[in-house]
PDB file of C-alpha atoms in Angstrom:
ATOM      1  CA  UNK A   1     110.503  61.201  92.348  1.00 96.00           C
ATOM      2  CA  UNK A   2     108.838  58.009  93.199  1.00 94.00           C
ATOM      3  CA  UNK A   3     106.887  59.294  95.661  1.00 93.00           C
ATOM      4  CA  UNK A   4     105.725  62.270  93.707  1.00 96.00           C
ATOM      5  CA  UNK A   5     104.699  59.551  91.530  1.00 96.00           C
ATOM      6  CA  UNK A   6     102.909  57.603  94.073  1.00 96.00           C
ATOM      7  CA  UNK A   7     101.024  61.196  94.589  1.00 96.00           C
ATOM      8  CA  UNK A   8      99.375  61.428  91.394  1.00 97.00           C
ATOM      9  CA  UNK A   9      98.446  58.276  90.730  1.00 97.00           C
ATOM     10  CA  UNK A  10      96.914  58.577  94.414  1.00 97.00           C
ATOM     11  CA  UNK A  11      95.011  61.802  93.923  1.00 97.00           C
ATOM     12  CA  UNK A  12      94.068  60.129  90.038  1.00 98.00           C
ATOM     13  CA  UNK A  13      92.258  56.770  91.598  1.00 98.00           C
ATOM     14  CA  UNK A  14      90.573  59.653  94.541  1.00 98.00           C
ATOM     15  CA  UNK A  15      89.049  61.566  91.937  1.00 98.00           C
ATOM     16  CA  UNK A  16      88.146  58.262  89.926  1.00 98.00           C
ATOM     17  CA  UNK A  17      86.535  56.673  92.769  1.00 98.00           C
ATOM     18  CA  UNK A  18      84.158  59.610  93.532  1.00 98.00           C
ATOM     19  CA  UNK A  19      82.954  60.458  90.036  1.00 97.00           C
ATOM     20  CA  UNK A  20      81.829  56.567  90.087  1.00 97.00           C
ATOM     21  CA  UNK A  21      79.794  56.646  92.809  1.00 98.00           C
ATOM     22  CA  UNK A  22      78.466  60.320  91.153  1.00 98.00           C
ATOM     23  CA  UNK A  23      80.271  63.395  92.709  1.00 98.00           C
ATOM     24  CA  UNK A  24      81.083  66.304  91.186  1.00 98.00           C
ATOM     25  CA  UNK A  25      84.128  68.154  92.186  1.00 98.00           C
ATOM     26  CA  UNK A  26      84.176  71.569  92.169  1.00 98.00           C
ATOM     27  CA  UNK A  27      86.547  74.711  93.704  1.00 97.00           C
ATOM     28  CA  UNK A  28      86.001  76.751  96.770  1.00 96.00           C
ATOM     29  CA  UNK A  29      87.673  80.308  96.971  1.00 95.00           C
ATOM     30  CA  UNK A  30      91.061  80.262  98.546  1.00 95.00           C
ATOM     31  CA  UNK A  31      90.532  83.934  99.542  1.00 96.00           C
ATOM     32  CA  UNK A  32      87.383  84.450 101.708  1.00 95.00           C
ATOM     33  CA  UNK A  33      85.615  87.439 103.754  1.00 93.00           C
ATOM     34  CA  UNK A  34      85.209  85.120 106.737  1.00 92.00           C
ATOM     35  CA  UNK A  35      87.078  81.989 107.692  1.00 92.00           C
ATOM     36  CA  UNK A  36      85.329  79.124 109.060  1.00 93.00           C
ATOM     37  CA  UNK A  37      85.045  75.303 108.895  1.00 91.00           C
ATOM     38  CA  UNK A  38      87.787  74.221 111.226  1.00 90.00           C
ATOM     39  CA  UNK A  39      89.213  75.549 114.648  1.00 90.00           C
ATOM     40  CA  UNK A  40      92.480  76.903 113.563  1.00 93.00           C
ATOM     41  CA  UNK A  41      94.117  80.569 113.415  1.00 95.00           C
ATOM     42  CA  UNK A  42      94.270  82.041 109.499  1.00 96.00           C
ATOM     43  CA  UNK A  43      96.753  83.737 107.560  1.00 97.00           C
ATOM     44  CA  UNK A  44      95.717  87.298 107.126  1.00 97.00           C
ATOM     45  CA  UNK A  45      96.234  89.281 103.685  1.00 97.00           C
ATOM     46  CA  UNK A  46      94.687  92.329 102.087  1.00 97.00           C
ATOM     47  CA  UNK A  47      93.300  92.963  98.237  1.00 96.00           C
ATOM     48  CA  UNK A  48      94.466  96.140  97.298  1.00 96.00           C
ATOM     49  CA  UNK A  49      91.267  96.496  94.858  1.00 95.00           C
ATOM     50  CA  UNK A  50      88.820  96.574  97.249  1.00 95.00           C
ATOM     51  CA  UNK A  51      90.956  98.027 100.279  1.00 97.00           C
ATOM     52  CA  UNK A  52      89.467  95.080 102.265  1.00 96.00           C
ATOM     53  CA  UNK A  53      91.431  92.089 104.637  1.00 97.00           C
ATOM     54  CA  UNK A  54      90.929  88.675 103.250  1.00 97.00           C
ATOM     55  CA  UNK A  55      92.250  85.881 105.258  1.00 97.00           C
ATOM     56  CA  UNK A  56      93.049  81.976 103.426  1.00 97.00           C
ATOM     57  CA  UNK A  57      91.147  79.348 103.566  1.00 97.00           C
ATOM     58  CA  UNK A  58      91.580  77.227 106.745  1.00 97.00           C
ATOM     59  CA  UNK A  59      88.857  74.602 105.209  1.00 97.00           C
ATOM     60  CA  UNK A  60      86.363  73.924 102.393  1.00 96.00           C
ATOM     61  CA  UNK A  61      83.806  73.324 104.405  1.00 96.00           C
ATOM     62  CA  UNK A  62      81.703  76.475 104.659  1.00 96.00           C
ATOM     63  CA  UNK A  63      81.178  76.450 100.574  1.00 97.00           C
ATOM     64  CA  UNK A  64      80.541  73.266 100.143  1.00 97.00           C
ATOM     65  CA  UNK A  65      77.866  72.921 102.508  1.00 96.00           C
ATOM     66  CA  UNK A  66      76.405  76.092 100.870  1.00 96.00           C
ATOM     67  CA  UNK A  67      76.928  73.797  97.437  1.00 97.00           C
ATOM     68  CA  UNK A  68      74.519  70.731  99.143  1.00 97.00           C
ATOM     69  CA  UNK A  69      71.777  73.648  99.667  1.00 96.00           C
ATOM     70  CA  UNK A  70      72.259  75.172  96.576  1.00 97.00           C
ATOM     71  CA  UNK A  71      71.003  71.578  95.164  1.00 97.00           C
ATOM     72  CA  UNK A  72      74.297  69.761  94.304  1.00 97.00           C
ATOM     73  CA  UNK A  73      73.748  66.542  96.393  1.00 97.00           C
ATOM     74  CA  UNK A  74      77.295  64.904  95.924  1.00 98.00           C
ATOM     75  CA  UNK A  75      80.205  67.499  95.935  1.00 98.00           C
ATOM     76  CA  UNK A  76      83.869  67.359  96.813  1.00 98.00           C
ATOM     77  CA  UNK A  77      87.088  68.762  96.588  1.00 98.00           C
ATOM     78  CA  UNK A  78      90.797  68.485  96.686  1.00 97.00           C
ATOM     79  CA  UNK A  79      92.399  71.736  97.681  1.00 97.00           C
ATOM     80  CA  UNK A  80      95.020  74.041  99.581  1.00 96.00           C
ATOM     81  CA  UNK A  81      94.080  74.843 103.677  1.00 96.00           C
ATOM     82  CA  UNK A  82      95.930  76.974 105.124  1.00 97.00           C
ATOM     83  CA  UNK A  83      96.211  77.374 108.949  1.00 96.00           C
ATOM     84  CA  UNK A  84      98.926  80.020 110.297  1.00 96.00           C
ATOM     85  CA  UNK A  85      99.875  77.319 113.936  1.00 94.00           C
ATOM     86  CA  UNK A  86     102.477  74.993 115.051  1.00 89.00           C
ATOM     87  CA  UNK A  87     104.872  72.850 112.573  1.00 92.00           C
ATOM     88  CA  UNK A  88     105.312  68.922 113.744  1.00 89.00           C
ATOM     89  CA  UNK A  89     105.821  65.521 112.084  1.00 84.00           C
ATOM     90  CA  UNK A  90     101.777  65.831 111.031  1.00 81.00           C
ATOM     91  CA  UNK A  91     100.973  69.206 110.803  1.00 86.00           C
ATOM     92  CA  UNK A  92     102.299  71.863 107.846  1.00 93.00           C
ATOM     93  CA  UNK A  93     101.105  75.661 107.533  1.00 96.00           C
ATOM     94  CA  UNK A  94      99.873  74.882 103.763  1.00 96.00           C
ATOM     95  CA  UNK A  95      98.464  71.323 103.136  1.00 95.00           C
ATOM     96  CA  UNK A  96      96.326  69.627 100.414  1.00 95.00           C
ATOM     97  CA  UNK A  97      92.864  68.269 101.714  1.00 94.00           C
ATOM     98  CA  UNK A  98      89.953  66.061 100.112  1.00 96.00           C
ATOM     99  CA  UNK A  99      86.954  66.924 101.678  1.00 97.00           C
ATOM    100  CA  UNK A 100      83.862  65.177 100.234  1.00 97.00           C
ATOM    101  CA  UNK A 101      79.556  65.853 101.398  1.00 97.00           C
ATOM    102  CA  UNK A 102      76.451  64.678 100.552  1.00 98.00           C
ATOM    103  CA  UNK A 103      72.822  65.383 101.556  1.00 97.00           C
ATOM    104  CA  UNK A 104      70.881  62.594 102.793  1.00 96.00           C
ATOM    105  CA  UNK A 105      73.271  60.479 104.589  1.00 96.00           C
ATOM    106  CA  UNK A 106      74.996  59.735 107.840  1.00 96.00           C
ATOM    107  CA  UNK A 107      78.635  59.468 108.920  1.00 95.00           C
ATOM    108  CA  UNK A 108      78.464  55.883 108.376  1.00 96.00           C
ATOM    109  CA  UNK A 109      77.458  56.377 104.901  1.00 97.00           C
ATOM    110  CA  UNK A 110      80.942  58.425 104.692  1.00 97.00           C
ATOM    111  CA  UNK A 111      83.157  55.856 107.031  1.00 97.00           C
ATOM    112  CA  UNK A 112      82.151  53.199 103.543  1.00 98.00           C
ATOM    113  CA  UNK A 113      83.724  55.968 101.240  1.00 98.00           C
ATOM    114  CA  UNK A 114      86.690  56.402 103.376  1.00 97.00           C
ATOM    115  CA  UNK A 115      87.569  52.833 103.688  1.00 97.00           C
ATOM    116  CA  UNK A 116      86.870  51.997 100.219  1.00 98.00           C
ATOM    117  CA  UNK A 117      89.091  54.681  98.826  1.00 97.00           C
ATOM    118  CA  UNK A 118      91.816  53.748 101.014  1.00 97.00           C
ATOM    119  CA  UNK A 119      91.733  50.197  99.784  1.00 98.00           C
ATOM    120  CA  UNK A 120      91.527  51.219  95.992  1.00 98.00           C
ATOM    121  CA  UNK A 121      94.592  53.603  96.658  1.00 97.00           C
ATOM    122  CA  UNK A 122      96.707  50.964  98.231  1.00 97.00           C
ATOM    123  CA  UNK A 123      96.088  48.603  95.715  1.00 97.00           C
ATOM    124  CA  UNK A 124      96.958  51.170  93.098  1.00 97.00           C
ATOM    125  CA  UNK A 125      99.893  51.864  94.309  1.00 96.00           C
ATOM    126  CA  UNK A 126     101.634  49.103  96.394  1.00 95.00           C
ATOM    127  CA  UNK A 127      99.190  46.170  94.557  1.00 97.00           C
ATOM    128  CA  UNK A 128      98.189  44.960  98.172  1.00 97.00           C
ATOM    129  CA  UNK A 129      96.038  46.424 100.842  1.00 98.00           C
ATOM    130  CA  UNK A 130      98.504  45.357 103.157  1.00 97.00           C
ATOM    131  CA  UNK A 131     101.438  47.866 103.385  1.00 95.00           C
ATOM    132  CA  UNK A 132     104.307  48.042 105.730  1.00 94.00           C
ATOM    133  CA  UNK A 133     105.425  51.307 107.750  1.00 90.00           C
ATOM    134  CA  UNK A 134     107.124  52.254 111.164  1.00 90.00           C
ATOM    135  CA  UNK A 135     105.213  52.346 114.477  1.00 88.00           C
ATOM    136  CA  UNK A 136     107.288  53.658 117.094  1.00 87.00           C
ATOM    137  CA  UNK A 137     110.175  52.799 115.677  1.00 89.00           C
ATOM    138  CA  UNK A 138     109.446  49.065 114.766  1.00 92.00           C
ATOM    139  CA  UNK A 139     107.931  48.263 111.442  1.00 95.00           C
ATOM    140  CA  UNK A 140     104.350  46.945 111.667  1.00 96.00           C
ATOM    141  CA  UNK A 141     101.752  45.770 108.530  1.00 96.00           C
ATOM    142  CA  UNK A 142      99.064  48.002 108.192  1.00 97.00           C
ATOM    143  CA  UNK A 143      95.893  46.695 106.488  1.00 98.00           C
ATOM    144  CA  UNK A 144      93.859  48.923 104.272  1.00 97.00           C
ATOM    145  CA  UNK A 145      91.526  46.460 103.433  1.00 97.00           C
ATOM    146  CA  UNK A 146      87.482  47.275 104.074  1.00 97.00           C
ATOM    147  CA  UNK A 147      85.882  47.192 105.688  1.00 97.00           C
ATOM    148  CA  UNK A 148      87.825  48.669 109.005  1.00 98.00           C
ATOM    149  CA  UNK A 149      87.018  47.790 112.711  1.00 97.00           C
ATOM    150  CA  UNK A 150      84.448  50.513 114.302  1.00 97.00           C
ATOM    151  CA  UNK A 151      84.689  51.471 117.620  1.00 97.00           C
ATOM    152  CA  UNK A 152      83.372  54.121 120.132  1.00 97.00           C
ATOM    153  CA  UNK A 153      85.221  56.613 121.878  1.00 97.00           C
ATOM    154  CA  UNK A 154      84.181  54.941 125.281  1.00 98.00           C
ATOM    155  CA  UNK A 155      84.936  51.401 124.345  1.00 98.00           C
ATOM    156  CA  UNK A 156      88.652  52.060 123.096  1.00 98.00           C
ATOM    157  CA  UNK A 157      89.447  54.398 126.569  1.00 98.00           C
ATOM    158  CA  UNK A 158      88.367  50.881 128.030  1.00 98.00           C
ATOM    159  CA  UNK A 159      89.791  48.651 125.995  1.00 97.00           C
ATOM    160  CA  UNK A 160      93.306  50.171 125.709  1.00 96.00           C
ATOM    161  CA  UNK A 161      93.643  52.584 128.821  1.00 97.00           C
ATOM    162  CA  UNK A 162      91.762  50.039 131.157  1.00 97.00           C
ATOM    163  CA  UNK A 163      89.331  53.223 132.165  1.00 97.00           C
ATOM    164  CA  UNK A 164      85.490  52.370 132.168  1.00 97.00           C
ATOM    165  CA  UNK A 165      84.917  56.437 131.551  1.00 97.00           C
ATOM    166  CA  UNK A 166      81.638  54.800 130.788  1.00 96.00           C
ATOM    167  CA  UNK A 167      80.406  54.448 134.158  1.00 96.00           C
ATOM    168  CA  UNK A 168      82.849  57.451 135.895  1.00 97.00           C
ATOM    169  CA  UNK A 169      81.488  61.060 137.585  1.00 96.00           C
ATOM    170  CA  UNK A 170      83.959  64.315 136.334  1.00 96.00           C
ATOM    171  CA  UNK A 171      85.135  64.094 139.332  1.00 96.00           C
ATOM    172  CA  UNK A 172      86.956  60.849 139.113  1.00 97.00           C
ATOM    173  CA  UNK A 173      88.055  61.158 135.470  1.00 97.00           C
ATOM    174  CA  UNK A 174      89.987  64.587 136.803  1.00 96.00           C
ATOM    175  CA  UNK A 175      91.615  62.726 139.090  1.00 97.00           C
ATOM    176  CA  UNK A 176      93.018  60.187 136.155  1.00 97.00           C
ATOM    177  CA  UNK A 177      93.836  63.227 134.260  1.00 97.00           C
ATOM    178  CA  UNK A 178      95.885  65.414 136.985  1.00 96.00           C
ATOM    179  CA  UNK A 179      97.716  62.051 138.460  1.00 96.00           C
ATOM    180  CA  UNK A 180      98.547  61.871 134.281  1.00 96.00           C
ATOM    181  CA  UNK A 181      99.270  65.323 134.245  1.00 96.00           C
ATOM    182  CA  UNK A 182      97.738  66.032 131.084  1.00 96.00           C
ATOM    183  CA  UNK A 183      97.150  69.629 129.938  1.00 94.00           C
ATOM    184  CA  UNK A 184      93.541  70.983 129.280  1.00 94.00           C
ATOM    185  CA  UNK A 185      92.668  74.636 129.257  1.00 91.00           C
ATOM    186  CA  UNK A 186      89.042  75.882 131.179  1.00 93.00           C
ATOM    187  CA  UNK A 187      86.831  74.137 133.259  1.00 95.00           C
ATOM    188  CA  UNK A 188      86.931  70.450 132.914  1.00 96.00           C
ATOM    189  CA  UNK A 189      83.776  68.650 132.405  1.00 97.00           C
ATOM    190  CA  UNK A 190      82.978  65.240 131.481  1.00 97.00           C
ATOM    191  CA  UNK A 191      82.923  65.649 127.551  1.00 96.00           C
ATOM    192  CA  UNK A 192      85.946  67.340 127.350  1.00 97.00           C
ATOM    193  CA  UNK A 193      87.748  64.791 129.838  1.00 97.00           C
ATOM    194  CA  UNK A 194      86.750  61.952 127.698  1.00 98.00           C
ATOM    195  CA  UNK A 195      88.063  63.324 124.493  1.00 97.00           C
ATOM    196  CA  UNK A 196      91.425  64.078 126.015  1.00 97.00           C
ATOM    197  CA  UNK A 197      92.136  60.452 128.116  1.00 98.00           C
ATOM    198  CA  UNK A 198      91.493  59.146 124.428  1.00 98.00           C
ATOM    199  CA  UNK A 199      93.980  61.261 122.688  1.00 96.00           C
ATOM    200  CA  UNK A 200      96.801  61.192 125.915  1.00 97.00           C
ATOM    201  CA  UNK A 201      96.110  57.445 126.208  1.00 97.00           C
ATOM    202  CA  UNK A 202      94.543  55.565 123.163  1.00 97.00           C
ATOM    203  CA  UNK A 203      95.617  57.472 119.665  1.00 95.00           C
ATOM    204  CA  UNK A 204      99.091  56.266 119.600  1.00 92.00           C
ATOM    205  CA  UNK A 205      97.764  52.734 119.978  1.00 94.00           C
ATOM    206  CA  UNK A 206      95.537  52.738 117.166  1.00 95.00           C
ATOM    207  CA  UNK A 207      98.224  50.820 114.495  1.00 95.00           C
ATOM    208  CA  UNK A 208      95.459  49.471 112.235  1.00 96.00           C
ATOM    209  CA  UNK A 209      92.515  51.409 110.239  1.00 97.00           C
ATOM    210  CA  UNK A 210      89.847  51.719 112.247  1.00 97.00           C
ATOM    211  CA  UNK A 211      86.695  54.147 112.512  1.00 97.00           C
ATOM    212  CA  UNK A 212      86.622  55.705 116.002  1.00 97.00           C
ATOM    213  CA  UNK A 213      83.008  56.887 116.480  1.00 96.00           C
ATOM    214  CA  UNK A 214      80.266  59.189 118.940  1.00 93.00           C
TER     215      UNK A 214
END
């Protein structure tokens, strides 16, 4: 119960937080012609009306950036996704997203918003920003507080894998990658290997917020 409680009050100081700084929210249709906004597989259904497939939403994202053209500037929402793959520990077949756009600015515009309404929630509901949890099986204080540490993909594959991919040809990053024996699926060039020695070798030592960027 408390954590349902915890919930509401969250999704309450979300939608607080935006309307202040002059969103509107609106709804995007769970049930769409064409999927799109996200790489993932969809759940497919049929309307018996029209005789035609429909498939569920796998993201918002499609409608709302039809809503920034349309002329609404600031728009977000808090809905169902749906995305028909793999169960684990941080995935779930249905899940509830906020998904927020607005014309005119950059991503660091939207790494503010992110860190700000992460602060306000923790404060709401544990009355710190700092807020212990379990890392690995050891409990660790996490600090919400903004703003958060920035750093780019490059400099945390050198900082915590000890790989300067900076300054490395495909060539040698493959060989990092099949000594690791880490899966990857096509060709392997350089922008692909880069993404996957951070995930393999930097993502589970990220404890604290930060903004992982380019």
């Amino acid at each position: 119960k408390k954590v349902f409680l915890k919930r509401i009050k969250m999704i309450a100081v979300i939608r607080d937080y935006f309307a202040e700084k002059g969103f509107i929210e609106v709804e995007t249709p769970a049930l769409q012609t064409i999927y799109g906004g996200a790489n993932a597989r969809p759940f497919v259904t049929h309307i018996n009306a029209w005789d035609m497939k429909m498939y569920l939403s796998i993201s918002p994202e499609l409608f709302l950036k039809r809503l920034l053209v349309g002329g609404f500037e600031k728009v977000f929402t808090i809905c169902k996704n749906f995305r028909n793959e793999d169960v684990d520990p941080t995935h779930n077949p249905e899940f509830t997203m906020l998904e927020i756009y607005q014309a005119y600015v950059d991503y660091e515009q939207m790494m503010v918003y992110l860190e700000e309404v992460y602060e306000k929630c923790a404060l709401a509901l544990h009355d710190s920003t700092m807020i212990k949890c379990l890392h690995k099986g050891k409990e660790v204080a996490v600090n919400f507080k903004a703003p958060w540490k920035r750093m780019t993909m490059l400099e945390s594959i050198k900082k915590f894998a000890k790989i300067d991919a900076a300054n490395m040809d495909v060539k040698e990053l493959k060989k990092i990658i099949d000594k690791n024996k880490f899966e990857y699926e096509g060709k392997l060039t350089w922008g692909k290997a880069i993404p996957i020695l951070f995930e393999e070798m930097v993502e589970d030592q990220l404890v604290q917020p930060i903004h992982i960027t380019d």
